[in-house]
Amino acid sequence: MKQTVLFIIFFLVAFHSISQERSFFENPVIRGDMADPSVIRVGDTYYATATSSEWAPFHPVFISTDMINWEQTGHIFDEKPEWTSHSFWAPELYYHNNTMYCYYTARRKSDNVSYIGVASAEGTSLRFRDHGPIVELGTEAIDAFVFDDNGQLYLSWKAYGLDQRPIELLGSRLSDDGLRLEGEPFSLLRDDEGIGMEGQHHFKQGDYYYIIYSAKSCCGPSSDYDVRVARSEDFRGPYEKYEENPILSGGDGDYISVGHGTVVETPDGRYFYLSHGYQTGDAFFLGRQPVLHELEMTDNGWVRFTTGKQAVNRLPVPFEGTVQKEAPDFKDDFSGESLKVDWTWNYPYAEIDATLQDGELILTGRPIAGNKHGTALCLRPQTTQYSYQTKISNVNDSFKGLTMYGDDKNLVAVGITDNRIEVRSVRDGDGSVLFQVVPDKRTPHFKIDVERGCFLTFSYSEDGKSWIPVNNTPLNVAFLVRWDRVARPGLIHIGKAEAPAAIDYFVLKNGKE
């Protein structure tokens, strides 16, 4: 009897522990570099998109039913809109009259100035059609947001960020079809402190209109981005900035910095803020990842986060009964009809040609703007410790293999050219061969092991099972971080278009093998 009672107690304690564990989730909720996220809810489904910067396709799209488990379904654009050149930043989703809109920032092809365009899709089809630029004002206009004030739509954006004057958040009436501005722009909020102001979100609660916005430095290892709030009794202002700003920041604990997000309301009336954050430690090398924090109203009519002023990793799940999934491994045997949606490529530096043919990927490209270092096809890394490998099926004088890719002037790679195996490094445009060998047998398999997000070990193999390491001391590739993005693992081809890479498979496994 005593043993039975002890067993029951043990079972209840264990069950309670499991239940308690499952009632929390870990930020980031979307793993990998995905800055400036926007989120909306339509019915019971949440939709998110984000900056894609210098990676194509443009603005990844994710869906979720619980805000902690997300699945990528595609992109806002598979091809660049005609008016754009590059720098696809800060898209903002909005749903109105059975139409989903995306207001996005890109550089205008004619002069490379950043302006705001708009695209729309019927219902929740996610098949977006571009309508061209909607805001072309000053020397820069970025970070759009749409707000419905009792039936009147407004568009707001960040202005004057490149001018010798204070940054302002400007607003304008928006047509009911969401495709054009009406009337003259007006000032909503001005950065008189000189600390920056962008990534705004508007909402109304009670007697006040609120602007949640971000300030300070968005990007890189020294980022000190944070989240602030201002309020007004009229949408057009004047706005009062909260004297206890910032209301969310990094600096200590789990995050270096946090900011630029949007608020979404759950069906039961709770508010959650999806923004990006740089994690501290090795996870910095995963970039600006989407993190979720719950908001609440204070007794004196301001806004605060339920977990306090510091961004944190561990929070209660938004909906009880949901369990957060682990970061999945990735495998592509190239047997499908098209590339998987996870793949991204370096569109400013190469016109890619990635063809699936008889169970192989035929990869090549045409360099752009003086690019001497090929075409990269990459994934967003989701953990700090992982390995990835491939098999090259053909022999020619092009270099082909695996890469960790920052941009066309900053990358490392391991692969084969003719019968030589090489490890190459490119730093600030200067290339060098770190290792070279002519093996006795054909060795078409290559592998890179990643530790701590930026330490790489290169290996090659005849059969994909027995590996020969190239470097005993892992190579530190922290220099691959760009000002607004981090390096990505993937495949690379360097050479003439008529000498492509034939690739049999690609596998990325998270964790230590």
mmCIF file of N, CA and C in Angstrom, residues 1 16 22 56 69 116 136 226 269 281 293 320 328 336 362 457-458:
data_model
loop_
_atom_site.group_PDB
_atom_site.id
_atom_site.type_symbol
_atom_site.label_atom_id
_atom_site.label_comp_id
_atom_site.label_asym_id
_atom_site.label_seq_id
_atom_site.Cartn_x
_atom_site.Cartn_y
_atom_site.Cartn_z
ATOM 1 N N MET A 1 0.840 -1.209 0.000
ATOM 2 C CA MET A 1 0.000 0.000 0.000
ATOM 3 C C MET A 1 0.865 1.245 0.000
ATOM 4 N N HIS A 16 2.808 17.028 -12.864
ATOM 5 C CA HIS A 16 2.739 18.468 -12.588
ATOM 6 C C HIS A 16 3.957 19.188 -13.172
ATOM 7 N N ARG A 22 5.506 22.604 -19.895
ATOM 8 C CA ARG A 22 4.824 22.838 -21.161
ATOM 9 C C ARG A 22 4.038 24.143 -21.168
ATOM 10 N N ALA A 56 17.126 37.102 -51.570
ATOM 11 C CA ALA A 56 15.886 36.765 -52.268
ATOM 12 C C ALA A 56 15.493 35.331 -51.876
ATOM 13 N N ASN A 69 4.730 28.508 -32.587
ATOM 14 C CA ASN A 69 5.153 27.560 -33.613
ATOM 15 C C ASN A 69 4.758 28.120 -34.977
ATOM 16 N N ILE A 116 8.594 53.590 -49.947
ATOM 17 C CA ILE A 116 7.615 52.601 -49.501
ATOM 18 C C ILE A 116 6.702 52.209 -50.653
ATOM 19 N N GLU A 136 6.895 58.473 -51.740
ATOM 20 C CA GLU A 136 8.166 58.932 -52.302
ATOM 21 C C GLU A 136 8.369 60.363 -51.824
ATOM 22 N N ASP A 226 15.913 49.865 -28.341
ATOM 23 C CA ASP A 226 14.932 49.621 -27.295
ATOM 24 C C ASP A 226 13.547 50.056 -27.762
ATOM 25 N N GLY A 269 -8.719 39.325 -26.306
ATOM 26 C CA GLY A 269 -8.416 40.706 -25.971
ATOM 27 C C GLY A 269 -7.070 40.980 -25.361
ATOM 28 N N GLY A 281 25.613 36.478 -26.064
ATOM 29 C CA GLY A 281 26.444 35.294 -26.233
ATOM 30 C C GLY A 281 26.534 34.840 -27.676
ATOM 31 N N HIS A 293 6.544 39.167 -26.588
ATOM 32 C CA HIS A 293 6.320 39.600 -25.211
ATOM 33 C C HIS A 293 4.881 40.103 -25.078
ATOM 34 N N GLU A 320 -2.806 28.058 -23.356
ATOM 35 C CA GLU A 320 -2.524 26.825 -22.611
ATOM 36 C C GLU A 320 -2.787 25.603 -23.487
ATOM 37 N N PRO A 328 13.864 22.347 -36.342
ATOM 38 C CA PRO A 328 13.970 21.135 -37.158
ATOM 39 C C PRO A 328 15.275 21.095 -37.954
ATOM 40 N N GLY A 336 11.984 17.502 -55.771
ATOM 41 C CA GLY A 336 10.732 18.205 -55.994
ATOM 42 C C GLY A 336 10.701 18.935 -57.332
ATOM 43 N N ILE A 362 21.125 21.818 -60.293
ATOM 44 C CA ILE A 362 22.129 22.378 -61.189
ATOM 45 C C ILE A 362 22.225 23.859 -60.864
ATOM 46 N N THR A 457 34.701 24.085 -38.736
ATOM 47 C CA THR A 457 35.627 23.015 -39.071
ATOM 48 C C THR A 457 35.195 22.416 -40.405
ATOM 49 N N PHE A 458 36.135 22.290 -41.336
ATOM 50 C CA PHE A 458 35.854 21.828 -42.691
ATOM 51 C C PHE A 458 36.320 20.378 -42.849
#
